mmCIF file of C-alpha atoms and ligand atoms in Angstrom:
data_model
loop_
_atom_site.group_PDB
_atom_site.id
_atom_site.type_symbol
_atom_site.label_atom_id
_atom_site.label_comp_id
_atom_site.label_asym_id
_atom_site.label_seq_id
_atom_site.Cartn_x
_atom_site.Cartn_y
_atom_site.Cartn_z
ATOM 1 C CA SER K 1 119.852 73.015 185.426
ATOM 2 C CA GLU K 2 116.987 72.427 188.365
ATOM 3 C CA LEU K 3 116.462 68.798 187.467
ATOM 4 C CA VAL K 4 115.959 66.205 190.106
ATOM 5 C CA VAL K 5 116.724 62.850 188.659
ATOM 6 C CA SER K 6 115.277 59.783 191.006
ATOM 7 C CA PHE K 7 116.436 56.355 190.601
ATOM 8 C CA GLY K 8 114.964 53.070 191.665
ATOM 9 C CA GLU K 9 111.578 51.080 192.053
ATOM 10 C CA MET K 10 108.074 52.052 191.293
ATOM 11 C CA LEU K 11 105.415 49.489 191.995
ATOM 12 C CA ILE K 12 102.000 49.092 193.227
ATOM 13 C CA ASP K 13 100.951 48.678 196.648
ATOM 14 C CA PHE K 14 97.750 46.748 197.254
ATOM 15 C CA VAL K 15 96.250 48.082 200.566
ATOM 16 C CA PRO K 16 93.262 46.813 202.477
ATOM 17 C CA THR K 17 89.934 48.434 201.707
ATOM 18 C CA VAL K 18 89.630 48.631 205.879
ATOM 19 C CA ALA K 19 91.799 49.660 208.323
ATOM 20 C CA GLY K 20 93.351 47.850 211.107
ATOM 21 C CA VAL K 21 93.411 44.069 209.662
ATOM 22 C CA SER K 22 96.095 41.629 208.919
ATOM 23 C CA LEU K 23 96.776 40.708 205.239
ATOM 24 C CA ALA K 24 94.831 37.550 205.716
ATOM 25 C CA GLU K 25 91.897 39.282 207.473
ATOM 26 C CA ALA K 26 91.682 41.887 204.539
ATOM 27 C CA PRO K 27 88.211 41.517 202.602
ATOM 28 C CA ALA K 28 89.543 43.428 199.794
ATOM 29 C CA PHE K 29 92.371 45.622 198.498
ATOM 30 C CA VAL K 30 92.991 48.877 196.537
ATOM 31 C CA LYS K 31 95.949 49.816 194.230
ATOM 32 C CA ALA K 32 98.173 52.192 195.565
ATOM 33 C CA PRO K 33 100.888 53.424 193.413
ATOM 34 C CA GLY K 34 104.296 53.859 195.103
ATOM 35 C CA GLY K 35 107.800 53.047 195.404
ATOM 36 C CA ALA K 36 110.013 55.734 197.322
ATOM 37 C CA PRO K 37 112.108 57.102 194.586
ATOM 38 C CA ALA K 38 109.052 57.384 192.103
ATOM 39 C CA ASN K 39 107.108 59.304 195.089
ATOM 40 C CA VAL K 40 110.133 61.910 195.503
ATOM 41 C CA ALA K 41 109.911 62.436 191.590
ATOM 42 C CA ILE K 42 106.371 63.126 191.509
ATOM 43 C CA ALA K 43 106.682 65.113 194.809
ATOM 44 C CA VAL K 44 109.254 67.299 193.212
ATOM 45 C CA ALA K 45 107.050 67.868 190.095
ATOM 46 C CA ARG K 46 103.866 68.746 192.071
ATOM 47 C CA LEU K 47 105.772 71.560 193.476
ATOM 48 C CA GLY K 48 106.686 73.099 190.171
ATOM 49 C CA GLY K 49 110.091 71.479 189.670
ATOM 50 C CA GLY K 50 111.816 69.568 187.100
ATOM 51 C CA ALA K 51 112.020 65.949 187.753
ATOM 52 C CA ALA K 52 112.493 62.659 186.140
ATOM 53 C CA PHE K 53 112.348 58.950 187.041
ATOM 54 C CA VAL K 54 114.872 56.360 186.047
ATOM 55 C CA GLY K 55 113.737 52.609 186.419
ATOM 56 C CA LYS K 56 112.249 49.568 184.884
ATOM 57 C CA LEU K 57 108.584 48.253 184.643
ATOM 58 C CA GLY K 58 106.872 45.533 183.648
ATOM 59 C CA ASP K 59 105.457 45.607 179.829
ATOM 60 C CA ASP K 60 102.141 44.817 181.436
ATOM 61 C CA GLU K 61 98.962 46.740 182.233
ATOM 62 C CA PHE K 62 100.469 48.067 185.727
ATOM 63 C CA GLY K 63 103.940 48.843 184.123
ATOM 64 C CA ARG K 64 102.057 51.242 181.793
ATOM 65 C CA MET K 65 99.445 52.497 184.343
ATOM 66 C CA LEU K 66 102.643 53.553 186.609
ATOM 67 C CA ALA K 67 104.574 55.163 183.344
ATOM 68 C CA ALA K 68 101.038 57.374 182.744
ATOM 69 C CA ILE K 69 101.270 58.400 186.467
ATOM 70 C CA LEU K 70 104.431 59.570 186.108
ATOM 71 C CA ARG K 71 103.642 61.666 182.953
ATOM 72 C CA ASP K 72 100.096 62.774 184.051
ATOM 73 C CA ASN K 73 102.002 64.321 187.374
ATOM 74 C CA GLY K 74 104.572 66.137 185.042
ATOM 75 C CA VAL K 75 107.410 63.712 185.705
ATOM 76 C CA ASP K 76 109.957 62.962 182.403
ATOM 77 C CA ASP K 77 109.709 59.244 182.118
ATOM 78 C CA GLY K 78 112.619 59.201 179.427
ATOM 79 C CA GLY K 79 114.541 57.010 181.745
ATOM 80 C CA VAL K 80 111.650 54.370 182.157
ATOM 81 C CA VAL K 81 112.491 51.054 180.357
ATOM 82 C CA PHE K 82 110.004 48.107 179.927
ATOM 83 C CA ASP K 83 110.959 44.464 180.565
ATOM 84 C CA ALA K 84 109.263 42.222 178.372
ATOM 85 C CA GLY K 85 109.595 39.191 180.314
ATOM 86 C CA ALA K 86 109.197 40.204 184.376
ATOM 87 C CA ARG K 87 106.013 41.864 185.950
ATOM 88 C CA THR K 88 105.865 45.350 187.543
ATOM 89 C CA ALA K 89 106.321 44.558 191.226
ATOM 90 C CA LEU K 90 103.541 44.208 193.800
ATOM 91 C CA ALA K 91 103.465 44.821 197.305
ATOM 92 C CA PHE K 92 100.555 43.790 199.566
ATOM 93 C CA VAL K 93 100.740 45.950 202.541
ATOM 94 C CA THR K 94 98.606 46.713 205.734
ATOM 95 C CA LEU K 95 98.899 48.731 209.057
ATOM 96 C CA ARG K 96 97.468 45.976 211.675
ATOM 97 C CA ALA K 97 95.546 47.186 214.769
ATOM 98 C CA ASP K 98 98.483 46.386 216.798
ATOM 99 C CA GLY K 99 100.455 49.185 214.740
ATOM 100 C CA GLU K 100 102.606 46.781 212.833
ATOM 101 C CA ARG K 101 103.103 47.467 209.056
ATOM 102 C CA GLU K 102 102.903 44.017 207.493
ATOM 103 C CA PHE K 103 104.311 43.616 203.815
ATOM 104 C CA MET K 104 104.177 40.932 201.610
ATOM 105 C CA PHE K 105 106.181 41.512 198.085
ATOM 106 C CA TYR K 106 105.910 40.013 194.555
ATOM 107 C CA ARG K 107 109.214 40.028 193.204
ATOM 108 C CA ASN K 108 110.513 37.035 191.694
ATOM 109 C CA PRO K 109 112.251 38.984 190.063
ATOM 110 C CA SER K 110 110.154 41.988 189.375
ATOM 111 C CA ALA K 111 111.094 44.228 186.194
ATOM 112 C CA ASP K 112 112.445 46.974 188.666
ATOM 113 C CA MET K 113 115.076 44.246 189.677
ATOM 114 C CA LEU K 114 116.272 43.758 186.032
ATOM 115 C CA LEU K 115 117.329 47.052 185.033
ATOM 116 C CA THR K 116 120.883 47.002 183.505
ATOM 117 C CA HIS K 117 123.575 49.621 183.172
ATOM 118 C CA ALA K 118 123.095 49.062 179.284
ATOM 119 C CA GLU K 119 119.598 50.605 179.473
ATOM 120 C CA LEU K 120 120.408 53.700 181.550
ATOM 121 C CA ASN K 121 119.438 56.802 179.735
ATOM 122 C CA VAL K 122 122.601 58.444 180.108
ATOM 123 C CA GLU K 123 122.042 61.865 178.663
ATOM 124 C CA LEU K 124 118.920 62.168 181.012
ATOM 125 C CA ILE K 125 121.181 61.364 184.231
ATOM 126 C CA LYS K 126 123.821 63.702 183.074
ATOM 127 C CA ARG K 127 121.183 66.693 183.313
ATOM 128 C CA ALA K 128 120.764 66.001 186.824
ATOM 129 C CA ALA K 129 121.091 68.912 189.424
ATOM 130 C CA VAL K 130 120.470 66.480 191.927
ATOM 131 C CA PHE K 131 120.579 62.211 191.415
ATOM 132 C CA HIS K 132 118.372 60.790 194.231
ATOM 133 C CA TYR K 133 118.158 57.094 195.129
ATOM 134 C CA GLY K 134 117.329 54.448 197.702
ATOM 135 C CA SER K 135 118.724 51.258 198.635
ATOM 136 C CA ILE K 136 115.844 48.657 197.319
ATOM 137 C CA SER K 137 117.715 48.869 194.083
ATOM 138 C CA LEU K 138 121.062 47.643 195.202
ATOM 139 C CA ILE K 139 119.685 44.243 196.541
ATOM 140 C CA ALA K 140 119.857 42.317 193.546
ATOM 141 C CA GLU K 141 121.868 42.294 190.108
ATOM 142 C CA PRO K 142 121.754 43.356 187.306
ATOM 143 C CA CYS K 143 119.757 46.484 188.758
ATOM 144 C CA ARG K 144 122.482 46.998 191.350
ATOM 145 C CA SER K 145 125.362 47.380 189.277
ATOM 146 C CA ALA K 146 122.945 49.892 187.093
ATOM 147 C CA HIS K 147 122.510 52.043 190.196
ATOM 148 C CA LEU K 148 126.199 52.172 190.885
ATOM 149 C CA ARG K 149 126.891 53.331 187.302
ATOM 150 C CA ALA K 150 124.213 55.585 187.305
ATOM 151 C CA MET K 151 125.566 57.428 190.817
ATOM 152 C CA GLU K 152 128.808 57.405 188.940
ATOM 153 C CA ILE K 153 127.552 59.145 185.855
ATOM 154 C CA ALA K 154 125.458 61.657 187.702
ATOM 155 C CA LYS K 155 128.545 62.560 190.060
ATOM 156 C CA GLU K 156 131.031 62.740 187.257
ATOM 157 C CA ALA K 157 128.422 65.141 185.486
ATOM 158 C CA GLY K 158 128.467 67.466 189.006
ATOM 159 C CA ALA K 159 125.122 66.325 190.218
ATOM 160 C CA LEU K 160 124.423 66.515 194.066
ATOM 161 C CA LEU K 161 123.888 62.744 195.199
ATOM 162 C CA SER K 162 120.783 62.373 197.653
ATOM 163 C CA TYR K 163 120.337 59.086 199.479
ATOM 164 C CA ASP K 164 117.299 57.795 201.550
ATOM 165 C CA PRO K 165 118.025 54.116 202.272
ATOM 166 C CA ASN K 166 114.176 53.432 202.700
ATOM 167 C CA LEU K 167 115.051 50.355 204.598
ATOM 168 C CA ARG K 168 112.673 47.404 203.776
ATOM 169 C CA GLU K 169 114.083 44.333 206.091
ATOM 170 C CA ALA K 170 111.932 41.793 204.410
ATOM 171 C CA LEU K 171 113.488 42.335 200.994
ATOM 172 C CA TRP K 172 117.270 41.631 202.279
ATOM 173 C CA PRO K 173 118.440 38.291 202.387
ATOM 174 C CA SER K 174 119.710 39.067 206.220
ATOM 175 C CA ARG K 175 119.901 42.262 208.597
ATOM 176 C CA GLU K 176 123.734 41.971 208.444
ATOM 177 C CA GLU K 177 123.782 42.233 204.387
ATOM 178 C CA ALA K 178 121.094 45.144 204.402
ATOM 179 C CA ARG K 179 123.424 47.108 206.742
ATOM 180 C CA THR K 180 126.433 46.283 205.033
ATOM 181 C CA LYS K 181 125.214 47.131 201.495
ATOM 182 C CA ILE K 182 123.258 50.144 202.525
ATOM 183 C CA LEU K 183 126.433 51.341 204.329
ATOM 184 C CA SER K 184 128.571 50.455 201.088
ATOM 185 C CA ILE K 185 127.633 53.782 199.265
ATOM 186 C CA TRP K 186 127.387 55.849 202.448
ATOM 187 C CA ASP K 187 130.462 57.980 201.446
ATOM 188 C CA GLN K 188 129.223 58.697 197.996
ATOM 189 C CA ALA K 189 126.266 60.675 199.136
ATOM 190 C CA ASP K 190 126.309 64.715 199.758
ATOM 191 C CA ILE K 191 122.678 64.616 201.048
ATOM 192 C CA VAL K 192 121.474 61.850 203.484
ATOM 193 C CA LYS K 193 118.173 61.216 205.132
ATOM 194 C CA VAL K 194 117.444 58.533 207.277
ATOM 195 C CA SER K 195 114.302 57.940 209.766
ATOM 196 C CA GLU K 196 114.587 57.177 213.592
ATOM 197 C CA VAL K 197 114.172 53.361 212.805
ATOM 198 C CA GLU K 198 116.954 53.522 210.260
ATOM 199 C CA LEU K 199 119.155 55.488 212.333
ATOM 200 C CA GLU K 200 118.988 52.834 215.332
ATOM 201 C CA PHE K 201 119.004 49.840 212.624
ATOM 202 C CA LEU K 202 122.430 51.444 211.183
ATOM 203 C CA THR K 203 124.277 52.443 214.342
ATOM 204 C CA GLY K 204 122.794 49.687 216.586
ATOM 205 C CA ILE K 205 121.670 52.424 219.076
ATOM 206 C CA ASP K 206 118.205 53.634 220.198
ATOM 207 C CA SER K 207 118.687 57.151 220.484
ATOM 208 C CA VAL K 208 118.611 60.478 218.444
ATOM 209 C CA GLU K 209 121.396 62.430 220.520
ATOM 210 C CA ASP K 210 123.853 64.091 218.449
ATOM 211 C CA ASP K 211 126.767 61.716 219.279
ATOM 212 C CA VAL K 212 124.838 58.722 217.851
ATOM 213 C CA VAL K 213 123.673 60.808 214.816
ATOM 214 C CA MET K 214 127.273 61.792 214.224
ATOM 215 C CA LYS K 215 128.179 57.993 213.748
ATOM 216 C CA LEU K 216 126.818 58.625 210.496
ATOM 217 C CA TRP K 217 128.265 61.854 209.426
ATOM 218 C CA ARG K 218 131.084 61.662 206.907
ATOM 219 C CA PRO K 219 133.231 64.760 206.045
ATOM 220 C CA THR K 220 132.343 64.533 202.319
ATOM 221 C CA MET K 221 128.739 65.132 203.127
ATOM 222 C CA LYS K 222 126.821 68.372 202.708
ATOM 223 C CA LEU K 223 123.915 67.474 204.740
ATOM 224 C CA LEU K 224 122.641 64.448 207.162
ATOM 225 C CA LEU K 225 118.846 64.500 208.150
ATOM 226 C CA VAL K 226 117.140 62.412 210.803
ATOM 227 C CA THR K 227 113.203 62.461 210.317
ATOM 228 C CA LEU K 228 111.320 62.444 213.512
ATOM 229 C CA GLY K 229 107.659 62.057 212.630
ATOM 230 C CA ASP K 230 105.325 64.807 214.195
ATOM 231 C CA GLN K 231 108.423 66.040 215.796
ATOM 232 C CA GLY K 232 109.992 67.154 212.692
ATOM 233 C CA CYS K 233 113.458 66.683 212.024
ATOM 234 C CA LYS K 234 117.209 67.058 212.874
ATOM 235 C CA TYR K 235 119.899 68.242 210.664
ATOM 236 C CA TYR K 236 123.643 68.082 210.373
ATOM 237 C CA ALA K 237 125.696 70.324 207.939
ATOM 238 C CA ARG K 238 129.493 70.733 207.887
ATOM 239 C CA ASP K 239 129.254 73.843 209.930
ATOM 240 C CA PHE K 240 125.734 73.892 212.004
ATOM 241 C CA ARG K 241 123.356 71.361 213.153
ATOM 242 C CA GLY K 242 119.819 72.081 214.602
ATOM 243 C CA ALA K 243 116.245 70.839 214.740
ATOM 244 C CA VAL K 244 113.286 71.854 213.001
ATOM 245 C CA PRO K 245 109.978 71.410 214.492
ATOM 246 C CA SER K 246 106.919 70.503 212.155
ATOM 247 C CA TYR K 247 103.605 71.726 211.874
ATOM 248 C CA LYS K 248 100.723 70.333 213.980
ATOM 249 C CA VAL K 249 98.383 68.274 211.837
ATOM 250 C CA GLN K 250 95.392 65.638 212.094
ATOM 251 C CA GLN K 251 97.611 62.821 211.431
ATOM 252 C CA VAL K 252 95.664 60.196 209.013
ATOM 253 C CA ASP K 253 98.284 57.986 207.107
ATOM 254 C CA THR K 254 102.016 58.997 207.109
ATOM 255 C CA THR K 255 102.876 56.524 204.032
ATOM 256 C CA GLY K 256 104.542 58.995 201.674
ATOM 257 C CA ALA K 257 105.322 61.681 204.244
ATOM 258 C CA GLY K 258 109.482 61.094 203.921
ATOM 259 C CA ASP K 259 109.106 61.313 200.464
ATOM 260 C CA ALA K 260 107.056 64.511 200.301
ATOM 261 C CA PHE K 261 109.835 65.655 202.799
ATOM 262 C CA VAL K 262 112.464 64.588 200.650
ATOM 263 C CA GLY K 263 110.981 65.770 197.358
ATOM 264 C CA ALA K 264 110.255 69.210 198.694
ATOM 265 C CA LEU K 265 113.668 69.769 200.416
ATOM 266 C CA LEU K 266 115.719 68.993 197.268
ATOM 267 C CA ARG K 267 113.322 71.105 195.335
ATOM 268 C CA ARG K 268 114.386 73.985 197.431
ATOM 269 C CA ILE K 269 118.359 72.926 197.232
ATOM 270 C CA VAL K 270 118.145 72.953 193.366
ATOM 271 C CA GLN K 271 116.532 76.198 193.424
ATOM 272 C CA ASP K 272 119.186 77.747 195.778
ATOM 273 C CA PRO K 273 122.109 75.350 196.267
ATOM 274 C CA SER K 274 123.495 77.956 198.558
ATOM 275 C CA SER K 275 121.025 76.760 201.059
ATOM 276 C CA LEU K 276 123.317 73.788 202.145
ATOM 277 C CA GLN K 277 126.089 76.295 203.363
ATOM 278 C CA ASP K 278 123.648 78.864 204.689
ATOM 279 C CA GLN K 279 121.910 78.037 208.087
ATOM 280 C CA LYS K 280 118.825 80.325 208.057
ATOM 281 C CA LYS K 281 118.163 79.569 204.154
ATOM 282 C CA LEU K 282 118.658 75.641 205.318
ATOM 283 C CA GLU K 283 115.971 75.928 207.991
ATOM 284 C CA GLU K 284 113.772 77.823 205.975
ATOM 285 C CA ALA K 285 113.741 74.772 203.314
ATOM 286 C CA ILE K 286 113.414 72.131 206.150
ATOM 287 C CA LYS K 287 110.250 74.159 207.307
ATOM 288 C CA PHE K 288 109.052 74.069 203.724
ATOM 289 C CA ALA K 289 110.001 70.096 203.571
ATOM 290 C CA ASN K 290 108.248 69.580 207.104
ATOM 291 C CA ALA K 291 104.948 71.393 205.754
ATOM 292 C CA CYS K 292 105.027 69.145 202.887
ATOM 293 C CA GLY K 293 105.671 66.046 204.983
ATOM 294 C CA ALA K 294 102.875 67.061 207.394
ATOM 295 C CA ILE K 295 100.229 67.760 204.656
ATOM 296 C CA THR K 296 100.930 64.270 203.308
ATOM 297 C CA ALA K 297 100.706 62.607 206.410
ATOM 298 C CA THR K 298 96.891 64.124 206.805
ATOM 299 C CA LYS K 299 95.517 62.202 203.675
ATOM 300 C CA LYS K 300 95.386 58.426 202.874
ATOM 301 C CA GLY K 301 97.950 56.852 200.219
ATOM 302 C CA ALA K 302 101.038 58.215 199.250
ATOM 303 C CA ILE K 303 100.970 59.835 195.549
ATOM 304 C CA PRO K 304 97.170 61.275 195.881
ATOM 305 C CA SER K 305 98.213 63.167 199.307
ATOM 306 C CA LEU K 306 101.450 64.590 197.918
ATOM 307 C CA PRO K 307 101.123 68.641 197.988
ATOM 308 C CA THR K 308 100.765 70.985 194.832
ATOM 309 C CA GLU K 309 102.372 74.153 194.973
ATOM 310 C CA VAL K 310 98.931 76.102 195.241
ATOM 311 C CA GLU K 311 97.790 73.516 198.106
ATOM 312 C CA LEU K 312 101.171 74.133 200.052
ATOM 313 C CA ARG K 313 101.165 78.259 199.460
ATOM 314 C CA TYR K 314 97.414 78.419 200.643
ATOM 315 C CA GLU K 315 98.149 76.308 203.758
ATOM 316 C CA ILE K 316 101.557 78.104 204.886
ATOM 317 C CA HIS K 317 99.897 81.477 204.073
ATOM 318 C CA TRP K 318 97.022 80.428 206.335
ATOM 319 C CA TYR K 319 99.144 79.064 209.140
ATOM 320 C CA ARG K 320 101.075 82.221 209.235
ATOM 321 C CA ILE K 321 98.358 84.707 209.105
ATOM 322 C CA SER K 322 96.277 82.826 212.074
ATOM 323 C CA ASP K 323 99.525 82.685 213.624
ATOM 324 C CA ILE K 324 98.999 79.678 215.792
ATOM 325 C CA SER K 325 100.926 76.341 215.564
ATOM 326 C CA GLU K 326 98.045 74.671 213.549
ATOM 327 C CA ILE K 327 97.261 74.087 210.136
ATOM 328 C CA LEU K 328 94.061 72.325 209.385
ATOM 329 C CA VAL K 329 94.073 71.396 206.033
ATOM 330 C CA HIS K 330 90.971 69.114 205.164
ATOM 331 C CA GLY K 331 88.797 70.569 202.760
ATOM 332 C CA LEU K 332 90.978 73.896 202.139
ATOM 333 C CA TYR K 333 92.454 72.617 198.965
ATOM 334 C CA TRP K 334 89.318 72.777 197.194
ATOM 335 C CA MET K 335 88.725 76.307 198.368
ATOM 336 C CA ALA K 336 92.367 77.509 197.178
ATOM 337 C CA VAL K 337 91.888 76.237 193.714
HETATM 338 P P1 ATP L 401 108.547 56.949 205.649
HETATM 339 O O1 ATP L 401 107.755 56.945 206.683
HETATM 340 O O2 ATP L 401 107.671 57.679 204.241
HETATM 341 O O3 ATP L 401 109.351 55.988 205.412
HETATM 342 P P2 ATP L 401 109.849 58.951 207.337
HETATM 343 O O4 ATP L 401 110.041 58.147 208.641
HETATM 344 O O5 ATP L 401 111.212 59.656 207.090
HETATM 345 O O6 ATP L 401 109.563 57.877 205.839
HETATM 346 P P3 ATP L 401 108.387 60.811 208.862
HETATM 347 O O7 ATP L 401 109.479 60.839 209.512
HETATM 348 O O8 ATP L 401 107.137 59.900 209.220
HETATM 349 O O9 ATP L 401 108.576 59.820 207.674
HETATM 350 O O10 ATP L 401 107.707 62.028 208.065
HETATM 351 C C1 ATP L 401 108.561 62.764 207.385
HETATM 352 C C2 ATP L 401 108.619 64.547 207.812
HETATM 353 O O11 ATP L 401 107.122 64.483 207.425
HETATM 354 C C3 ATP L 401 108.827 64.418 209.436
HETATM 355 O O12 ATP L 401 110.127 64.709 209.444
HETATM 356 C C4 ATP L 401 107.552 65.700 209.512
HETATM 357 O O13 ATP L 401 108.351 66.734 209.107
HETATM 358 C C5 ATP L 401 106.508 65.596 208.450
HETATM 359 N N1 ATP L 401 105.536 64.422 209.128
HETATM 360 C C6 ATP L 401 105.329 63.091 209.052
HETATM 361 N N2 ATP L 401 104.487 62.962 210.074
HETATM 362 C C7 ATP L 401 103.878 64.130 210.678
HETATM 363 C C8 ATP L 401 102.714 64.644 211.477
HETATM 364 N N3 ATP L 401 101.864 63.463 212.134
HETATM 365 N N4 ATP L 401 102.667 65.798 211.661
HETATM 366 C C9 ATP L 401 103.443 66.614 211.667
HETATM 367 N N5 ATP L 401 104.451 66.553 210.491
HETATM 368 C C10 ATP L 401 104.975 65.540 210.088
#
């Protein structure tokens, strides 16, 4: 199977209609569907891969809207359940003029936190070639137990486990609790991806030197990745390590770039699992993931920016034949399709 099953939260971000304001100053907000695990599933499906999402939504207009977005993007929503009593999670998010991201979450509790292990679509999870998850679903019961059970089911059925902690400090009772719980499932993952911020949060050291990254390495891992924004990423496998630069693009909004990166990488790994043992193949896969992250950073929002196969093939082709270290993506998509 080449199925990627993604587990966790799907929610609606409300983002200001104008840039660079605080939440209090924002004159109005627009809906931006998201939730990292859902973004990853959609990223895989946009690239032509099999993808499913497992999680809980409110049995309300927003929950049904989000399930429709999964289906419209070709994601199997057979693992989605609806809670009659709780609302779909909302988050108000802004990037202030000072560069700080400001979040305000409405989860008291929201439907995603109420998924129980009895509600898991076990047959779907067993079909996964890769089972992907974050850490937000670890914060509160009953979802935490459902998350741990789903990991077990996937692992027993032979799936690779993929973990992107996707730290949201504001959702945890304390920094210490966040660190402990995020690391409590560290040893089970085959593939782990962290950002620079998460690397510092988890190690306590503000550096991306190999000896710092290696503090997060476990002998049970197959691949550890540190994403570095426009600098691309560093990778660590059992027998080799290295860095792959990204493409040069006009950055507009990096929301979803990390999820595009993960989705693209997982797509390549399920297509050819030997990429995890072959440095050349792995670097090719990472280049592809960097390109998907780069393209996502050129457009506003997360889900609408995730590249399709057609878009990506066109842009990478254009990049290669023009032989310059730039891809200029604006508008070219429509010429390609
Ligand atoms: P997120 O911000 O989504 O939580 P993240 O911090 O991992 O996750 P980034 O490091 O911003 O995300 O981006 C992920 C990948 O996307 C990078 O490793 C890189 O390959 C690509 N990317 C992101 N921004 C840019 C950019 N401005 N130019 C080129 N590539 C980029």
